[in-house]
Amino acid sequence: MRRIVVFGATSAIAAAVIARFAARGDRLHLVGRDPARLAAVASTCNSNELTTAVADFTDTDHAAALVEAARTALGGAIDLVLVAHGDLGDQARSEHDYSEAERLLRVNLLSVIALLIPLADLLARQGSGQIAVMSSVAGDRGRPRNYTYGAAKGALTIYLQGLRSRLYPLGIVVTTLKLGPVDTPMTTGHAKNSLFTTPTRLAPAIVRAIDRQTRRGREVYLPWYWRPILAIVRNTPEPLFQRLRFLSGR
Ligand SMILES: NC(=O)c1ccc[n+]([C@@H]2O[C@H](COP(=O)([O-])OP(=O)(O)OC[C@H]3O[C@@H](n4cnc5c(N)ncnc54)[C@H](OP(=O)(O)O)[C@@H]3O)[C@@H](O)[C@H]2O)c1
């Protein structure tokens, strides 16, 4: 039984992962923005050992209090943190309207850092624990279809690399979940190709990746096939990349 807090618990991917944690008897504290959706996720868990809290994570002034409330709700210690919230936003708008670009950086990067600062300090004081964060393959190379969101996720991935090395000597594991496209409300309206997966198919792989890395954190591509694909995407020289319009175009 692990004491787990999930930030962004109403995400479709998080909800599928939460169901698996609940089924194996983990103790859960779920934090999300929408009270009705949060209640719906909690109701599927069928667990007495479950607490919830409502928060908009862009209210970063409250981040430390949210973390402390989670620690209290879980009985004084946290074994695992899963940070799942995110927003793909409106890429076209973000290219011309700074307020949308700033909003995407606040939701996908700054609000996560605001949580990670008190969480890392708490786990360091405990001398144990694991932090898992949902990042994205979109953060591996900027592309016109989602580069504002991708910039936030790429910066988040770098931030987690540094945090991983800071916490490694203390035995605290930081796991970066680099997810490929998933059929969720975030991608409603996107054309679905064969590389898309679903929350139900992805959740076991996420839980496995988190469990495997209890001792050693790193970056995991999920599903697995994104690791070789992204190796090619990242390493394609710029002149060739620009000629390959399926990569560099919208
Ligand atoms: N779907 C994909 O293709 C994909 C690919 C790569 C990475 N990811 C990442 O995977 C994670 C989960 O995404 P998903 O596909 O499950 O998306 P989703 O179902 O659309 O969920 C997004 C979640 O983020 C929450 N959220 C957004 N802004 C928030 C804020 N200011 N405060 C609190 N919560 C906020 C939403 O809360 P509400 O319920 O209140 O709206 C929702 O629970 C995200 O980090 C996403 O970036 C997704």
XYZ file of C-alpha atoms and ligand atoms in Angstrom:
298
model
C 0.000 0.000 0.000
C 1.492 3.302 -1.123
C 0.350 6.743 -0.011
C -0.248 8.539 -3.300
C -1.244 12.089 -4.178
C -2.414 12.848 -7.720
C -2.498 16.442 -8.983
C -4.774 16.729 -12.018
C -6.809 13.711 -10.968
C -9.631 14.506 -13.415
C -7.371 13.998 -16.441
C -8.585 11.040 -18.492
C -5.149 9.408 -18.328
C -4.825 10.054 -14.584
C -8.298 8.616 -13.946
C -7.299 5.335 -15.631
C -4.082 5.183 -13.581
C -5.944 6.047 -10.360
C -8.348 3.140 -10.964
C -5.362 0.769 -11.009
C -3.821 2.244 -7.872
C -7.186 1.989 -6.086
C -7.682 -1.623 -7.211
C -4.467 -2.680 -5.550
C -5.353 -0.902 -2.306
C -3.153 2.188 -2.438
C -4.196 5.093 -0.272
C -5.126 8.058 -2.470
C -5.446 11.822 -2.181
C -6.872 13.254 -5.400
C -6.564 16.922 -6.315
C -8.393 18.416 -9.292
C -10.011 21.602 -10.492
C -13.532 20.491 -11.348
C -15.460 19.299 -8.241
C -18.028 17.257 -10.191
C -15.408 15.471 -12.315
C -13.271 14.905 -9.233
C -16.214 13.320 -7.416
C -16.854 11.132 -10.468
C -13.239 9.874 -10.504
C -13.329 9.280 -6.736
C -16.612 7.367 -6.998
C -15.053 4.829 -9.382
C -12.359 3.982 -6.836
C -14.520 2.209 -4.291
C -12.064 3.005 -1.513
C -12.544 4.258 2.028
C -8.918 5.319 2.032
C -9.542 8.199 -0.363
C -9.610 11.961 0.128
C -9.998 14.791 -2.367
C -9.243 18.499 -2.690
C -10.303 21.034 -5.293
C -7.752 23.472 -6.717
C -6.792 25.441 -9.792
C -3.034 24.849 -10.003
C -2.402 28.190 -11.691
C -3.176 29.737 -8.282
C 0.460 29.079 -7.498
C 0.320 30.932 -4.167
C -1.640 27.946 -2.825
C 0.764 25.254 -4.034
C 2.637 24.819 -0.745
C -0.646 24.608 1.196
C -1.984 21.991 -1.245
C 1.105 19.862 -0.702
C 0.878 20.188 3.060
C -2.839 19.296 2.949
C -1.981 16.203 0.896
C 0.646 15.122 3.411
C -1.860 15.515 6.260
C -4.620 13.698 4.357
C -2.271 10.773 3.707
C -1.434 10.428 7.379
C 1.810 12.425 7.540
C 3.905 11.121 4.611
C 3.769 10.801 0.816
C 5.242 7.798 -1.020
C 4.320 8.783 -4.562
C 3.296 12.004 -6.293
C 1.740 11.903 -9.753
C 1.416 15.259 -11.526
C -0.954 14.865 -14.452
C -2.596 18.166 -15.312
C -1.933 19.901 -18.614
C -3.520 21.890 -21.408
C -2.701 21.702 -25.116
C -4.407 25.066 -25.627
C -4.878 26.850 -28.903
C -1.573 26.712 -30.786
C -2.649 29.074 -33.573
C -3.867 31.657 -31.058
C -0.721 31.330 -28.953
C 1.379 32.291 -31.989
C -0.221 35.740 -32.187
C -1.703 36.376 -28.745
C 0.782 36.534 -25.900
C -1.920 35.950 -23.265
C -2.595 32.444 -24.673
C 1.144 31.682 -24.876
C 1.596 32.828 -21.273
C -1.422 30.809 -20.131
C 0.032 27.642 -21.666
C 3.382 28.215 -19.963
C 1.625 28.864 -16.649
C -0.513 25.703 -16.790
C 2.037 23.291 -18.257
C 5.244 24.550 -16.661
C 4.985 27.157 -13.913
C 2.083 25.576 -12.021
C 3.971 22.258 -12.026
C 7.163 23.880 -10.725
C 5.114 25.612 -8.002
C 4.015 22.146 -6.816
C 7.389 20.468 -7.324
C 9.247 22.927 -5.078
C 7.344 22.080 -1.858
C 6.981 18.428 -2.922
C 10.729 17.983 -3.444
C 11.470 19.659 -0.116
C 8.928 17.446 1.637
C 10.281 14.200 0.146
C 13.840 15.346 0.907
C 12.853 15.854 4.563
C 11.208 12.414 4.577
C 14.287 10.890 2.933
C 12.076 8.771 0.669
C 9.447 8.929 -2.032
C 8.886 9.184 -5.776
C 7.745 11.979 -8.060
C 6.226 11.064 -11.450
C 5.211 13.789 -13.894
C 3.381 13.568 -17.222
C 5.430 15.350 -19.833
C 5.128 14.906 -23.583
C 6.991 13.850 -26.701
C 5.985 17.324 -27.920
C 8.774 18.620 -25.672
C 11.502 16.784 -27.607
C 11.503 18.989 -30.713
C 9.516 22.114 -31.557
C 6.994 21.628 -34.348
C 4.414 24.068 -35.745
C 1.418 22.051 -34.619
C 2.088 22.462 -30.873
C 5.307 24.345 -30.167
C 3.973 26.598 -27.379
C 2.718 23.596 -25.393
C 5.860 21.710 -26.508
C 8.109 24.486 -25.189
C 6.439 24.222 -21.774
C 6.741 20.409 -21.717
C 10.342 20.543 -22.975
C 11.268 22.992 -20.212
C 9.433 20.776 -17.722
C 11.458 17.767 -18.890
C 14.713 19.724 -18.370
C 13.529 20.902 -14.941
C 12.827 17.281 -13.985
C 16.294 16.226 -15.171
C 17.842 18.680 -12.743
C 15.479 17.732 -9.934
C 16.245 14.032 -10.537
C 19.976 14.615 -10.070
C 19.395 16.830 -7.010
C 17.246 14.192 -5.299
C 19.097 11.076 -6.502
C 21.657 11.045 -3.649
C 18.762 11.188 -1.174
C 17.168 8.064 -2.662
C 14.212 9.998 -4.058
C 13.126 8.956 -7.530
C 11.950 11.387 -10.229
C 10.190 9.766 -13.195
C 9.428 11.713 -16.365
C 6.586 10.121 -18.317
C 7.025 11.261 -21.919
C 3.654 10.422 -23.391
C 2.781 10.166 -27.054
C -0.691 11.081 -28.379
C -3.591 9.675 -26.361
C -7.297 9.764 -27.235
C -8.585 12.009 -24.404
C -10.519 15.290 -24.140
C -7.170 17.009 -24.768
C -7.039 15.629 -28.304
C -10.729 15.873 -29.182
C -10.971 16.982 -32.781
C -7.484 15.693 -33.667
C -7.306 13.164 -36.498
C -6.443 9.842 -34.846
C -3.764 7.743 -36.536
C -2.455 4.284 -35.610
C 0.129 5.772 -33.220
C -2.622 7.048 -30.902
C -3.385 5.058 -27.813
C -6.161 5.225 -25.191
C -6.026 5.913 -21.431
C -7.128 2.340 -20.715
C -4.337 0.867 -22.839
C -1.739 3.303 -21.494
C -2.522 3.092 -17.770
C -0.896 -0.326 -17.106
C 2.294 0.848 -18.828
C 2.330 4.028 -16.712
C 1.885 2.050 -13.486
C 4.622 -0.390 -14.570
C 6.992 2.444 -15.415
C 6.379 4.048 -12.023
C 6.735 0.756 -10.143
C 9.913 -0.274 -11.981
C 11.583 2.951 -11.083
C 11.030 2.928 -7.383
C 14.802 2.671 -7.076
C 16.012 4.515 -10.160
C 14.204 7.369 -11.855
C 14.574 8.320 -15.492
C 12.692 9.340 -18.605
C 10.233 6.825 -20.006
C 8.571 7.038 -23.423
C 5.036 5.666 -23.382
C 3.967 3.764 -25.355
C 7.480 2.352 -25.856
C 7.560 2.922 -29.634
C 7.954 6.670 -29.121
C 11.544 6.181 -27.922
C 12.912 5.104 -31.362
C 10.577 7.482 -33.202
C 11.689 10.452 -31.113
C 15.349 9.466 -31.450
C 14.898 9.992 -35.197
C 12.806 13.154 -34.814
C 15.324 14.729 -32.383
C 18.401 13.835 -34.434
C 17.205 14.637 -37.955
C 19.420 17.475 -39.232
C 17.567 20.773 -39.671
C 17.798 21.003 -43.527
C 16.363 17.495 -43.885
C 13.785 18.136 -41.142
C 12.517 21.170 -43.096
C 12.135 19.075 -46.231
C 10.125 16.396 -44.414
C 6.856 18.271 -44.265
C 5.043 15.494 -42.373
C 7.448 16.360 -39.511
C 8.051 20.067 -39.892
C 4.677 21.084 -41.327
C 1.384 21.519 -39.545
N -3.621 13.331 -24.483
C -2.436 13.375 -25.072
O -2.315 13.149 -26.282
C -1.201 13.675 -24.268
C 0.052 13.475 -24.904
C 1.196 13.760 -24.180
C 1.116 14.215 -22.889
N -0.120 14.405 -22.316
C -0.148 14.917 -20.958
O -0.814 13.987 -20.136
C -1.442 14.681 -19.063
C -2.898 14.247 -18.963
O -3.560 14.657 -20.156
P -4.960 14.041 -20.640
O -4.763 13.622 -22.038
O -5.467 13.074 -19.640
O -5.836 15.336 -20.711
P -7.288 15.725 -20.158
O -8.145 14.535 -19.985
O -7.731 16.837 -21.049
O -6.942 16.279 -18.728
C -6.260 17.474 -18.517
C -6.386 17.743 -17.055
O -5.661 18.915 -16.690
C -6.476 19.620 -15.775
N -6.126 21.030 -15.730
C -5.885 21.847 -16.775
N -5.623 23.072 -16.317
C -5.695 23.016 -14.967
C -5.526 23.945 -13.929
N -5.231 25.232 -14.184
N -5.685 23.559 -12.643
C -6.014 22.268 -12.357
N -6.182 21.334 -13.294
C -6.022 21.710 -14.589
C -7.882 19.436 -16.302
O -8.800 19.761 -15.285
P -10.386 19.957 -15.594
O -10.969 18.580 -15.477
O -10.823 20.877 -14.532
O -10.476 20.555 -16.968
C -7.835 17.959 -16.615
O -8.018 17.201 -15.463
C -1.249 16.167 -19.332
O -0.138 16.635 -18.598
C -0.929 16.202 -20.802
O -0.183 17.341 -21.149
C -1.269 14.133 -22.967
